[in-house]
Short mmCIF file of C-alpha atoms and ligand atoms in Angstrom, two decimals:
data_model
loop_
_atom_site.label_atom_id
_atom_site.label_comp_id
_atom_site.label_asym_id
_atom_site.label_seq_id
_atom_site.Cartn_x
_atom_site.Cartn_y
_atom_site.Cartn_z
CA MET A 1 12.16 21.54 8.29
CA SER A 2 12.52 17.86 8.90
CA PHE A 3 12.03 15.35 6.09
CA LYS A 4 12.04 11.64 6.87
CA PRO A 5 10.49 9.66 4.03
CA ALA A 6 9.19 6.07 4.06
CA LEU A 7 8.42 3.86 1.06
CA VAL A 8 5.31 1.66 1.32
CA ILE A 9 5.07 -1.04 -1.37
CA VAL A 10 1.51 -2.33 -1.51
CA ASP A 11 0.61 -5.93 -2.41
CA VAL A 12 3.13 -6.67 -5.17
CA GLN A 13 2.02 -10.31 -5.12
CA GLU A 14 1.65 -13.13 -7.63
CA ASP A 15 -2.15 -13.18 -7.48
CA PHE A 16 -2.32 -9.55 -8.62
CA CYS A 17 -0.06 -10.17 -11.63
CA PRO A 18 -0.12 -11.86 -15.01
CA PRO A 19 0.34 -14.48 -16.22
CA LYS A 20 -1.25 -16.64 -13.53
CA GLY A 21 -2.65 -14.36 -10.86
CA ALA A 22 -6.20 -15.05 -9.72
CA LEU A 23 -6.92 -11.30 -9.69
CA ALA A 24 -4.30 -10.23 -12.22
CA VAL A 25 -3.96 -6.51 -12.87
CA THR A 26 -2.89 -5.66 -16.43
CA GLY A 27 0.77 -4.64 -16.40
CA GLY A 28 1.16 -5.56 -12.73
CA ARG A 29 4.65 -7.02 -13.18
CA ASP A 30 5.87 -4.04 -15.22
CA ILE A 31 6.13 -1.74 -12.20
CA VAL A 32 8.76 -3.86 -10.44
CA PRO A 33 11.87 -2.30 -12.10
CA THR A 34 10.68 1.16 -11.00
CA ILE A 35 10.01 -0.08 -7.46
CA ASN A 36 13.41 -1.79 -7.29
CA GLU A 37 15.01 1.50 -8.33
CA LEU A 38 13.11 3.35 -5.58
CA LEU A 39 14.26 0.67 -3.12
CA THR A 40 17.87 1.73 -3.71
CA TYR A 41 17.11 5.30 -2.51
CA PRO A 42 17.74 6.34 1.09
CA PHE A 43 14.17 6.12 2.45
CA ALA A 44 14.34 6.00 6.26
CA LEU A 45 11.98 3.01 6.24
CA LYS A 46 10.98 0.61 3.44
CA ILE A 47 7.89 -1.50 4.03
CA ALA A 48 6.18 -4.07 1.80
CA THR A 49 2.61 -5.19 2.48
CA LYS A 50 0.89 -8.46 1.60
CA ASP A 51 -2.80 -9.14 1.18
CA TYR A 52 -3.02 -12.31 3.28
CA HIS A 53 -6.44 -13.90 3.50
CA PRO A 54 -7.77 -17.06 5.17
CA HIS A 55 -9.57 -19.36 2.67
CA ASP A 56 -12.95 -18.41 4.18
CA HIS A 57 -12.48 -14.65 3.76
CA ILE A 58 -15.64 -12.58 3.37
CA SER A 59 -14.39 -10.90 0.16
CA PHE A 60 -14.24 -14.17 -1.79
CA ALA A 61 -17.23 -14.71 -4.08
CA SER A 62 -16.86 -18.46 -3.48
CA ASN A 63 -17.87 -17.95 0.16
CA HIS A 64 -21.30 -16.52 -0.76
CA PRO A 65 -24.44 -18.20 -2.16
CA ALA A 66 -25.59 -17.81 -5.79
CA PRO A 67 -26.79 -15.78 -7.55
CA ASN A 68 -25.18 -12.84 -5.77
CA ASN A 69 -21.65 -14.26 -5.87
CA LYS A 70 -20.14 -13.17 -9.16
CA PRO A 71 -16.48 -12.19 -8.79
CA PHE A 72 -15.73 -8.59 -9.88
CA GLU A 73 -19.48 -7.86 -10.12
CA SER A 74 -21.46 -8.75 -7.03
CA THR A 75 -21.25 -6.75 -3.84
CA VAL A 76 -22.19 -7.72 -0.29
CA THR A 77 -23.03 -5.77 2.81
CA ILE A 78 -20.47 -6.36 5.54
CA THR A 79 -21.50 -5.57 9.11
CA ASN A 80 -19.01 -4.47 11.76
CA PRO A 81 -18.70 -7.56 13.99
CA HIS A 82 -18.57 -5.24 17.03
CA ASN A 83 -21.40 -2.92 15.97
CA SER A 84 -24.42 -4.03 13.97
CA GLU A 85 -25.23 -0.40 13.13
CA GLU A 86 -22.12 0.05 11.05
CA THR A 87 -22.13 -1.53 7.60
CA GLN A 88 -20.08 -1.32 4.43
CA GLU A 89 -20.77 -2.35 0.83
CA ALA A 90 -17.91 -4.44 -0.57
CA ARG A 91 -17.09 -5.98 -3.93
CA LEU A 92 -16.60 -9.73 -4.25
CA TRP A 93 -13.40 -11.15 -5.76
CA PRO A 94 -12.04 -14.46 -6.98
CA ASP A 95 -10.16 -16.32 -4.22
CA HIS A 96 -6.79 -14.56 -3.99
CA CYS A 97 -3.73 -14.21 -1.77
CA VAL A 98 -4.72 -17.17 0.38
CA GLN A 99 -2.28 -17.58 3.27
CA GLY A 100 0.53 -20.00 2.46
CA THR A 101 -0.17 -20.27 -1.29
CA LYS A 102 2.04 -19.28 -4.21
CA GLY A 103 -0.44 -16.57 -5.15
CA ALA A 104 0.16 -14.81 -1.83
CA GLU A 105 3.91 -14.57 -2.35
CA LEU A 106 5.62 -11.30 -3.22
CA LEU A 107 6.93 -11.30 -6.80
CA SER A 108 10.32 -13.03 -6.82
CA GLU A 109 11.76 -10.19 -8.93
CA LEU A 110 10.97 -7.63 -6.21
CA ASP A 111 14.19 -6.82 -4.40
CA VAL A 112 13.07 -7.72 -0.87
CA SER A 113 16.67 -7.61 0.39
CA ASN A 114 16.17 -3.81 0.51
CA VAL A 115 12.86 -4.06 2.43
CA ASP A 116 12.95 -3.46 6.22
CA HIS A 117 9.53 -4.88 7.18
CA ILE A 118 6.76 -6.95 5.64
CA ILE A 119 3.24 -6.28 6.90
CA GLU A 120 0.43 -8.79 6.35
CA LYS A 121 -3.17 -7.59 6.20
CA GLY A 122 -6.64 -8.94 5.50
CA GLN A 123 -6.28 -11.88 7.89
CA ASP A 124 -9.57 -11.26 9.70
CA LYS A 125 -12.13 -13.23 7.67
CA ARG A 126 -15.00 -11.00 8.87
CA VAL A 127 -13.87 -7.73 7.23
CA GLU A 128 -12.45 -6.40 3.96
CA MET A 129 -9.20 -4.51 4.43
CA TYR A 130 -7.83 -2.65 1.43
CA SER A 131 -5.79 -0.17 3.46
CA ALA A 132 -2.50 -1.40 4.88
CA PHE A 133 -3.35 0.56 8.05
CA ALA A 134 -6.77 -0.78 9.08
CA ASP A 135 -10.19 -2.03 7.98
CA PRO A 136 -12.72 0.66 6.99
CA PHE A 137 -14.87 0.40 10.12
CA THR A 138 -14.49 3.20 12.63
CA SER A 139 -16.88 2.57 15.51
CA PRO A 140 -14.91 0.63 16.45
CA CYS A 141 -12.13 -0.37 14.04
CA VAL A 142 -11.82 -4.17 13.82
CA ALA A 143 -8.31 -4.89 12.54
CA GLU A 144 -5.22 -2.69 12.73
CA SER A 145 -1.88 -3.65 11.19
CA GLY A 146 0.45 -1.59 13.37
CA LEU A 147 1.75 0.33 10.34
CA ALA A 148 0.84 3.76 11.75
CA ASP A 149 2.75 3.08 14.99
CA MET A 150 5.71 1.74 13.03
CA LEU A 151 5.88 4.90 10.89
CA ARG A 152 5.39 7.22 13.86
CA GLY A 153 7.92 5.31 15.93
CA ALA A 154 10.51 5.90 13.20
CA GLY A 155 9.72 9.63 13.06
CA ILE A 156 8.50 9.43 9.48
CA THR A 157 7.18 12.69 7.98
CA ASP A 158 6.39 11.66 4.39
CA VAL A 159 5.00 8.41 2.97
CA TYR A 160 5.58 7.38 -0.66
CA VAL A 161 3.09 4.74 -1.83
CA VAL A 162 3.53 2.37 -4.81
CA GLY A 163 2.15 -1.05 -5.83
CA LEU A 164 -1.14 -2.78 -6.57
CA ALA A 165 -3.86 -2.03 -7.14
CA ALA A 166 -4.05 1.72 -7.80
CA ASP A 167 -7.84 1.82 -7.37
CA TYR A 168 -8.09 -0.41 -4.27
CA CYS A 169 -5.28 -1.11 -1.84
CA VAL A 170 -2.93 1.66 -3.01
CA LYS A 171 -5.77 4.19 -2.88
CA PHE A 172 -7.00 3.30 0.60
CA THR A 173 -3.46 2.99 1.96
CA ALA A 174 -2.56 6.45 0.63
CA LEU A 175 -5.76 8.04 1.98
CA ASP A 176 -5.16 6.50 5.42
CA ALA A 177 -1.50 7.56 5.42
CA GLN A 178 -2.54 11.17 4.82
CA LYS A 179 -5.29 10.85 7.46
CA GLU A 180 -2.71 9.57 9.95
CA GLY A 181 -0.82 12.82 9.48
CA PHE A 182 1.91 11.87 6.99
CA LYS A 183 2.38 13.97 3.86
CA THR A 184 1.52 11.34 1.27
CA TRP A 185 2.81 10.93 -2.28
CA VAL A 186 1.69 8.23 -4.72
CA VAL A 187 4.29 7.45 -7.40
CA GLY A 188 1.86 6.96 -10.29
CA ASP A 189 4.40 5.20 -12.58
CA ALA A 190 4.78 2.49 -9.98
CA THR A 191 1.08 1.54 -9.71
CA LYS A 192 -1.46 -0.25 -11.95
CA ALA A 193 -5.24 -0.30 -11.61
CA VAL A 194 -7.83 -3.09 -11.74
CA ASP A 195 -10.01 -0.62 -13.66
CA PRO A 196 -7.92 2.17 -15.25
CA SER A 197 -11.10 4.08 -16.16
CA SER A 198 -11.68 4.69 -12.44
CA LEU A 199 -8.47 6.67 -11.98
CA ASP A 200 -10.11 10.07 -12.54
CA GLU A 201 -12.34 9.37 -9.54
CA VAL A 202 -9.34 8.22 -7.51
CA GLN A 203 -7.55 11.47 -8.40
CA LYS A 204 -10.53 13.47 -7.11
CA ASP A 205 -10.47 11.54 -3.83
CA TYR A 206 -6.76 12.29 -3.53
CA GLU A 207 -7.26 16.00 -4.20
CA LYS A 208 -9.95 16.20 -1.54
CA ALA A 209 -7.72 14.45 0.98
CA GLY A 210 -4.44 16.22 0.14
CA VAL A 211 -2.65 13.21 -1.36
CA THR A 212 -0.40 14.08 -4.32
CA VAL A 213 0.30 11.84 -7.32
CA ILE A 214 3.81 12.28 -8.74
CA GLY A 215 5.98 10.74 -11.45
CA ARG A 216 9.12 8.75 -10.74
CA ASP A 217 11.29 11.68 -11.86
CA ASP A 218 9.44 14.26 -9.77
CA THR A 219 11.45 16.65 -7.57
CA GLN A 220 9.83 14.96 -4.55
CA VAL A 221 11.55 11.71 -5.53
CA GLN A 222 14.78 13.61 -6.20
CA ARG A 223 14.46 15.00 -2.68
CA VAL A 224 14.64 11.46 -1.29
CA LYS A 225 17.65 10.64 -3.45
CA ASP A 226 19.45 13.78 -2.23
CA GLN A 227 18.98 12.76 1.42
CA SER A 228 22.16 10.76 1.89
CA GLN A 229 24.31 13.49 0.36
CA LYS A 230 22.68 16.12 2.56
CA ARG A 231 23.06 14.00 5.68
CA LYS A 232 26.74 13.55 4.95
CA GLU A 233 27.22 17.29 4.43
CA GLN A 234 25.38 18.10 7.66
CA GLY A 235 27.41 15.51 9.53
CA ALA A 236 30.66 16.95 8.18
CA LYS A 237 29.59 20.47 9.09
CA ALA A 238 28.63 19.47 12.63
CA ALA A 239 31.90 17.61 13.02
CA ALA A 240 33.90 20.59 11.70
CA MET A 241 32.17 22.87 14.19
CA ALA A 242 33.00 20.42 16.97
CA GLY A 243 36.59 20.41 15.82
CA VAL A 244 36.84 16.80 14.69
CA SER A 245 37.54 15.44 11.26
CA VAL A 246 35.44 12.79 9.54
CA LEU A 247 36.88 10.26 7.14
CA ASP A 248 34.45 9.46 4.32
C1 VGL B 301 -6.78 -5.76 -3.56
C2 VGL B 301 -8.83 -6.45 -4.33
C3 VGL B 301 -8.91 -7.37 -3.30
C4 VGL B 301 -5.58 -4.87 -3.75
C5 VGL B 301 -6.85 -6.66 -2.52
O1 VGL B 301 -4.47 -5.23 -3.28
O2 VGL B 301 -5.73 -3.80 -4.37
N1 VGL B 301 -7.77 -5.66 -4.46
N2 VGL B 301 -7.92 -7.46 -2.41
ZN1 ZN B 302 -7.86 -9.06 -0.97
#
């Protein structure tokens, strides 16, 4: 059975982290050593995503009139710009991850030298986009990132998701990855939530969808680590059968 894993690192950006992030998630910075360790493993593809909003983005409380514009509290109804019948209730946030600002940058301690691609999302001011694949509208979808094609093009079978925040962008990215046909694993130790008390609900959503939460020492992570060794052994075996010798 083929196994070709990808690592997707969601929104490990300054604005989602203490001490200065506009939408800081408690402990957000603490997951970086674990992610950097995962980045040294032989994933076939390593992708980092960035929430990357224009200043007039619909999810910013500052872009809505009082009194229904309290960050973290108020919600608004967003209508599909291509279909007035399709609507979605979305939470309002402080301004965050504005294109070109310090807050939108990936954490400097994240080892981006091991990342193959960076995907930006949330650029369309008309829609919220937690998932790194697409906005939540379906008839039709408004904004797609190209992530699904990138993963499929590389022959990926399994997607490992880490990053911020566990209850928003990580959750919707993992659910979409599974929906797109990839066996999806969330490395729980390498995520932090905006609201940790919501994680039981997130777990239920994952169970319904077939997404599995694992620890960093899980056998499924070990399986990724073992890849390079196995590939080498297979290569040596194939070469031996073909009658050639391989120098390591
Ligand atoms: C996120 C809230 C707003 C996230 C992005 O990355 O989880 N949360 N925008
Ligand atoms: Zn956002």
